[in-house]
PDB file of C-alpha atoms in Angstrom:
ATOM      1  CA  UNK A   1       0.000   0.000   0.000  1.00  0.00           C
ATOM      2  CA  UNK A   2       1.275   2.999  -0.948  1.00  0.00           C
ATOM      3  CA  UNK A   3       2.824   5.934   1.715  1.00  0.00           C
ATOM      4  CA  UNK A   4       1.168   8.870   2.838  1.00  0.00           C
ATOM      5  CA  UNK A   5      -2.329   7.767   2.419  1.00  0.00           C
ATOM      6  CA  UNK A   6      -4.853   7.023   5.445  1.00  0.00           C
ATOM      7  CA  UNK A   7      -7.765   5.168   5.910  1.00  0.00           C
ATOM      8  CA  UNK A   8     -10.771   6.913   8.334  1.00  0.00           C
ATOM      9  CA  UNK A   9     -13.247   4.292  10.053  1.00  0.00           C
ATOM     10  CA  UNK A  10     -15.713   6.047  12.214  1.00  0.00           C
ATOM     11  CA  UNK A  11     -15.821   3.640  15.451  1.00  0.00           C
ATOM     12  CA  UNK A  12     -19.306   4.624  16.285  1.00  0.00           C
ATOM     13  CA  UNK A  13     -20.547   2.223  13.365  1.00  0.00           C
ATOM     14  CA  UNK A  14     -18.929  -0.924  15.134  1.00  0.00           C
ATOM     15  CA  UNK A  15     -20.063  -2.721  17.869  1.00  0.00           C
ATOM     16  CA  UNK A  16     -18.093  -3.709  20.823  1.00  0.00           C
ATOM     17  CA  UNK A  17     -15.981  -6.727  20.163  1.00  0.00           C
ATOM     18  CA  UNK A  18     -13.218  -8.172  17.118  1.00  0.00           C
ATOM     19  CA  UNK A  19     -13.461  -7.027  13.715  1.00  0.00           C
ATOM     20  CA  UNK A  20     -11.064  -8.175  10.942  1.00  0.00           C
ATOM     21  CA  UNK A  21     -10.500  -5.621   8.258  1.00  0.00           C
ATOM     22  CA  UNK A  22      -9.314  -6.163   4.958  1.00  0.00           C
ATOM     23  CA  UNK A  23      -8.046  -3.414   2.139  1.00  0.00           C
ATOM     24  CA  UNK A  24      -7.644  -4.263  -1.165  1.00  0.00           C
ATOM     25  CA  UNK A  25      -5.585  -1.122  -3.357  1.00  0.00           C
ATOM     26  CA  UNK A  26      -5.681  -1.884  -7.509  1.00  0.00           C
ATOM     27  CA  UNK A  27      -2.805   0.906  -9.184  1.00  0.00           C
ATOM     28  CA  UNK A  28      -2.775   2.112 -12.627  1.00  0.00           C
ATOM     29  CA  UNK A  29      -0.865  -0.917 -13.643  1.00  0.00           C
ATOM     30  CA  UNK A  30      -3.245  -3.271 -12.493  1.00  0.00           C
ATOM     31  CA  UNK A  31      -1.849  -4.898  -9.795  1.00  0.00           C
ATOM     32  CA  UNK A  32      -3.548  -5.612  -6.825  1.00  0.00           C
ATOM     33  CA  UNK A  33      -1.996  -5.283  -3.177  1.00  0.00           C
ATOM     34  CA  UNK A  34      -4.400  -6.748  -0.123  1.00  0.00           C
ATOM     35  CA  UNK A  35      -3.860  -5.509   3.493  1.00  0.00           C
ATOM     36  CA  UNK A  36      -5.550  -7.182   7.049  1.00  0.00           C
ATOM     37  CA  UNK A  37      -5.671  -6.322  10.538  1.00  0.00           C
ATOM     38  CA  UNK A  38      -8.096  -7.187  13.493  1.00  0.00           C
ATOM     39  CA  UNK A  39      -9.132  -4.210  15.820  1.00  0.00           C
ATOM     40  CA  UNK A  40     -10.847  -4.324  19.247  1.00  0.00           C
ATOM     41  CA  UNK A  41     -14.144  -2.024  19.918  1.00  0.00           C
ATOM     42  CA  UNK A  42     -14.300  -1.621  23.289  1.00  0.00           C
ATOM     43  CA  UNK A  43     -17.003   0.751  25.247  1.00  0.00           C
ATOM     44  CA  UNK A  44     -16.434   3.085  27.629  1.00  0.00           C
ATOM     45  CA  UNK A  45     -19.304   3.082  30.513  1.00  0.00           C
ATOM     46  CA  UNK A  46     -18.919   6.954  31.690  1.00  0.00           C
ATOM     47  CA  UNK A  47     -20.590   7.606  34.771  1.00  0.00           C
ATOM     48  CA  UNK A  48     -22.138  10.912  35.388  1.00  0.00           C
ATOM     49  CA  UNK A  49     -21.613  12.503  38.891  1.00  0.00           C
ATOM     50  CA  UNK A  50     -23.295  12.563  41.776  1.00  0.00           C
ATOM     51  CA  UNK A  51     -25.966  14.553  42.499  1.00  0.00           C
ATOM     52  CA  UNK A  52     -28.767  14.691  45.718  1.00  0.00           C
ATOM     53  CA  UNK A  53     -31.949  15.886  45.200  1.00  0.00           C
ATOM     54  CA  UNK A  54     -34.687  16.455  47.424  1.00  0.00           C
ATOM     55  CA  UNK A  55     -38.381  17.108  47.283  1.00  0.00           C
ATOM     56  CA  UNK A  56     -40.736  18.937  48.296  1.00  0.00           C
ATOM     57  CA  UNK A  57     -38.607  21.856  48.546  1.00  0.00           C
ATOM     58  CA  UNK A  58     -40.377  23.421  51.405  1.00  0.00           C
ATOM     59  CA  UNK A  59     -43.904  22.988  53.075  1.00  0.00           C
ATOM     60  CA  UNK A  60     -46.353  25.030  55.225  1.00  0.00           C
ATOM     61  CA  UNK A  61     -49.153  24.088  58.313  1.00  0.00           C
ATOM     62  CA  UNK A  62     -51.238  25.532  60.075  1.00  0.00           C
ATOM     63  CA  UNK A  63     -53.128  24.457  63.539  1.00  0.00           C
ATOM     64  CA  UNK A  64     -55.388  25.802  65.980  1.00  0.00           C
ATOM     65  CA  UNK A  65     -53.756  26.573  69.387  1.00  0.00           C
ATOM     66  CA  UNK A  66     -54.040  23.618  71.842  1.00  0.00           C
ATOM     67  CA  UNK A  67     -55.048  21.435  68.649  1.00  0.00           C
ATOM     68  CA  UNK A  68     -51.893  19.168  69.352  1.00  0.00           C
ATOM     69  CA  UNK A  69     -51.895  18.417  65.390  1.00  0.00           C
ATOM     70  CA  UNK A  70     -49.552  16.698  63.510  1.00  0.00           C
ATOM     71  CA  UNK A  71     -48.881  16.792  60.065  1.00  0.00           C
ATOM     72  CA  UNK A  72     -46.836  14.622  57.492  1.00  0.00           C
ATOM     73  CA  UNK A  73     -44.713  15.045  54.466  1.00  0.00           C
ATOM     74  CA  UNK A  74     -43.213  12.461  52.394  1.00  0.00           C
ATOM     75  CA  UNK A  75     -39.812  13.644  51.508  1.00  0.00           C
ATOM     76  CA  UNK A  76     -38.026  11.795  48.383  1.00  0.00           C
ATOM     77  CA  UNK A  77     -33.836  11.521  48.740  1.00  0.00           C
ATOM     78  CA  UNK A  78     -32.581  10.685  44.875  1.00  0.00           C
ATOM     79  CA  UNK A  79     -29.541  10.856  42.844  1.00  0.00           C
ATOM     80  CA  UNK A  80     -29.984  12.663  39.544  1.00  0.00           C
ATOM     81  CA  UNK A  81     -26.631  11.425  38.512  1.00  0.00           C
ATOM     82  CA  UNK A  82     -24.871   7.709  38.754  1.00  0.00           C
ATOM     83  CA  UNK A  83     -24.403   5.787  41.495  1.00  0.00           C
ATOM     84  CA  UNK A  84     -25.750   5.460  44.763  1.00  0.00           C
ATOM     85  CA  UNK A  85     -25.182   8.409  47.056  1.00  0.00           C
ATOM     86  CA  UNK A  86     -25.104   8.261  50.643  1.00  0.00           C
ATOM     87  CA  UNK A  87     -26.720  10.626  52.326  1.00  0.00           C
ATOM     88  CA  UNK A  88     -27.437  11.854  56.280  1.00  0.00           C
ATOM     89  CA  UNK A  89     -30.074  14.259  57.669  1.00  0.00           C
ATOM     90  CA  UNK A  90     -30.134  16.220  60.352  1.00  0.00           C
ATOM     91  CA  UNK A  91     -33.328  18.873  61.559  1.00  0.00           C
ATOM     92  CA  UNK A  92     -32.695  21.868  63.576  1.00  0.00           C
ATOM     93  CA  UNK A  93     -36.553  21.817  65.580  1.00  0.00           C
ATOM     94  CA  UNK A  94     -37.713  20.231  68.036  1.00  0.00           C
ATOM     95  CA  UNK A  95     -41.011  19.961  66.316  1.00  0.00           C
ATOM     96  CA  UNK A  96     -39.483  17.970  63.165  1.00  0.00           C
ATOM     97  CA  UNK A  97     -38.960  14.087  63.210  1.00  0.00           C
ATOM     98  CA  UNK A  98     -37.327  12.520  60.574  1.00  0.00           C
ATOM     99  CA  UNK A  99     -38.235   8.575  60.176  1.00  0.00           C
ATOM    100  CA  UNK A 100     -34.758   8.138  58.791  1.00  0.00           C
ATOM    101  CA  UNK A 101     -31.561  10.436  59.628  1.00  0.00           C
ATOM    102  CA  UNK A 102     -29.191   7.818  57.039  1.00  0.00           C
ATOM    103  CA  UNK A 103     -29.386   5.637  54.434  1.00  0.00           C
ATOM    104  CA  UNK A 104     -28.847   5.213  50.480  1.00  0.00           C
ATOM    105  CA  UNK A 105     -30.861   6.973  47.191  1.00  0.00           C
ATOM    106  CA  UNK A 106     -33.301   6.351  46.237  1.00  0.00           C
ATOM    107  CA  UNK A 107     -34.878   6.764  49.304  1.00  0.00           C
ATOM    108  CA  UNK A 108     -38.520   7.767  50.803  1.00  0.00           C
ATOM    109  CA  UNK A 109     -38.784   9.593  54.377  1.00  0.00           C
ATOM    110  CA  UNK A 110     -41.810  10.491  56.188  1.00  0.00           C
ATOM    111  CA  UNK A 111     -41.026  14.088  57.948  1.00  0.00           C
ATOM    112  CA  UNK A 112     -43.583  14.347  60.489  1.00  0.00           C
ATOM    113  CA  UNK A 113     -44.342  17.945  62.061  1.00  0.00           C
ATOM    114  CA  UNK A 114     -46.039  17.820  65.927  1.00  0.00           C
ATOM    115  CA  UNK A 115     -47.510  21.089  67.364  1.00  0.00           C
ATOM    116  CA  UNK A 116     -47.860  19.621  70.682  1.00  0.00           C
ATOM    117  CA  UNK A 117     -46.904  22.106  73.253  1.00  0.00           C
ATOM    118  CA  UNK A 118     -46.377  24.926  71.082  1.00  0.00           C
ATOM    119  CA  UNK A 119     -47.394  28.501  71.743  1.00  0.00           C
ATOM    120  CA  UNK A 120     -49.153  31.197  69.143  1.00  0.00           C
ATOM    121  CA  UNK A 121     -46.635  32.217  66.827  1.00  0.00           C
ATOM    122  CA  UNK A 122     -44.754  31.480  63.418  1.00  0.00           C
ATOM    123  CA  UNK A 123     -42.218  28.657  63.628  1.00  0.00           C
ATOM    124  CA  UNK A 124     -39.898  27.695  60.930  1.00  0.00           C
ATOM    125  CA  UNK A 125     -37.088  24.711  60.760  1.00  0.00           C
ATOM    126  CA  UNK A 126     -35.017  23.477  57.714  1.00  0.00           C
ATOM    127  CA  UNK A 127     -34.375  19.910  57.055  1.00  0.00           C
ATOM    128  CA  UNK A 128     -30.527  19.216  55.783  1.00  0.00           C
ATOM    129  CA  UNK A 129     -29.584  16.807  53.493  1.00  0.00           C
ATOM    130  CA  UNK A 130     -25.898  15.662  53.193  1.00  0.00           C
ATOM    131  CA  UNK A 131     -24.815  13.573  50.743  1.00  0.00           C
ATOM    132  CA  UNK A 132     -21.526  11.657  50.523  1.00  0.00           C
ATOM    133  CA  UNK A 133     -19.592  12.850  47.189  1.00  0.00           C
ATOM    134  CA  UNK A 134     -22.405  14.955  45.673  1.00  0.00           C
ATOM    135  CA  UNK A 135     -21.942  17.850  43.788  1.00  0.00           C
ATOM    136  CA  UNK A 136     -25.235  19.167  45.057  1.00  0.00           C
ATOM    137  CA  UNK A 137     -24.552  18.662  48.507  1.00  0.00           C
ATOM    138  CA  UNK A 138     -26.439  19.977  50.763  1.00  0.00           C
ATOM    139  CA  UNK A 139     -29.685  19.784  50.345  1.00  0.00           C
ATOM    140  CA  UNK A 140     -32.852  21.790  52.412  1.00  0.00           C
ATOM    141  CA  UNK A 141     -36.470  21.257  52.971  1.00  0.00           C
ATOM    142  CA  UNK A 142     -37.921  24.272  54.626  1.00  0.00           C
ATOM    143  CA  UNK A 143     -41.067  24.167  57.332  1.00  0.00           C
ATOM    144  CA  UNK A 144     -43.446  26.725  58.374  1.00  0.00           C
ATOM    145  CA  UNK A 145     -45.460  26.116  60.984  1.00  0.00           C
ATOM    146  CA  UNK A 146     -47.918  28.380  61.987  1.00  0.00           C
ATOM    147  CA  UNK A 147     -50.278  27.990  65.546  1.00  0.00           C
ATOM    148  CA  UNK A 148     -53.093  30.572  65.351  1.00  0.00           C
ATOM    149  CA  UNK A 149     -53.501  32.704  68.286  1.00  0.00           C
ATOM    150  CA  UNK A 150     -55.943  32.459  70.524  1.00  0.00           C
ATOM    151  CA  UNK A 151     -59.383  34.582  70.231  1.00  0.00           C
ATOM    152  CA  UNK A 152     -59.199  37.787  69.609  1.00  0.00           C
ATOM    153  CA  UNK A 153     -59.254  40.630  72.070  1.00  0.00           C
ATOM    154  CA  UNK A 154     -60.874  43.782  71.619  1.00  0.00           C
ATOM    155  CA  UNK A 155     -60.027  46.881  72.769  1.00  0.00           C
ATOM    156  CA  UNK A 156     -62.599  49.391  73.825  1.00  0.00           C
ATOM    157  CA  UNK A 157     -61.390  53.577  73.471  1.00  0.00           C
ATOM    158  CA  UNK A 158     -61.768  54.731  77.033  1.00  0.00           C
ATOM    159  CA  UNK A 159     -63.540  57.773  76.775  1.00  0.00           C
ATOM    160  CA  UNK A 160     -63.154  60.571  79.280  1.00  0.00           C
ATOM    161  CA  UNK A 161     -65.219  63.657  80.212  1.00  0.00           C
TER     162      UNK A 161
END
């Protein structure tokens, strides 16, 4: 075969595994010159990064004062990349259970929020999600929770003469 010359084979056409090639080259003359060789395909399995997702992103209650309500979320813990990440959670209210605080994607938590004990007001608390070699790491589900206040009082204007 003659020098200088090159032959292109586009690799995404072959499957994994041997293939024998053979070139065949006819010159002006009319003589005929036959090449072989025997390539490997091989695939490459790239996996994409880690990265933890949660959901819902935040949530929001409301209960009566005294009601002692409690409320439940289902949180999900995935991996929008490859793998298996594993993650930890940690809540900063006293308010918030988690039914898991570990584990491995995919997973499913039940959050549940208890207003036992808790006065009037606006309460909030976060949810963190940590995951072991994530890009995305951390994570957050916020929480409102809000107890009503009791009845209302009314003011009466004192008048004076």
């Amino acid at each position: 075969l003659g020098g200088g010359q090159t032959l292109e084979l586009l690799s995404n056409t072959l499957t994994p595994g041997a293939h024998t090639i053979t070139l065949t080259a006819t010159d002006s003359d009319n003589d005929t010159g036959q090449a072989t060789i025997t390539i490997e395909v091989f695939t490459a399995d790239v996996e994409l990064p880690k990265r933890l997702a949660v959901s819902p992103e935040a949530a929001a209650f409301f209960a009566a004062p005294g009601s002692n309500a409690t409320f439940t979320v289902n949180a999900l813990v995935r991996n929008l990349g490859g793998g298996t990440i594993q993650w930890s959670a940690t809540d900063n209210a006293s308010w918030l259970t988690l039914s898991a605080a570990s584990g491995f994607t995919p997973a499913d938590l039940t959050l549940t929020i208890n207003s036992t004990g808790l006065a009037p007001g606006v309460y909030h608390g976060t949810v963190t999600f940590t995951g072991l070699e994530s890009e995305d790491s951390p994570q957050m589900i916020d929480f409102e929770l809000t107890i009503a206040g009791g009845p209302p009082t009314i003011y009466i204007p004192a008048i004076r003469r």
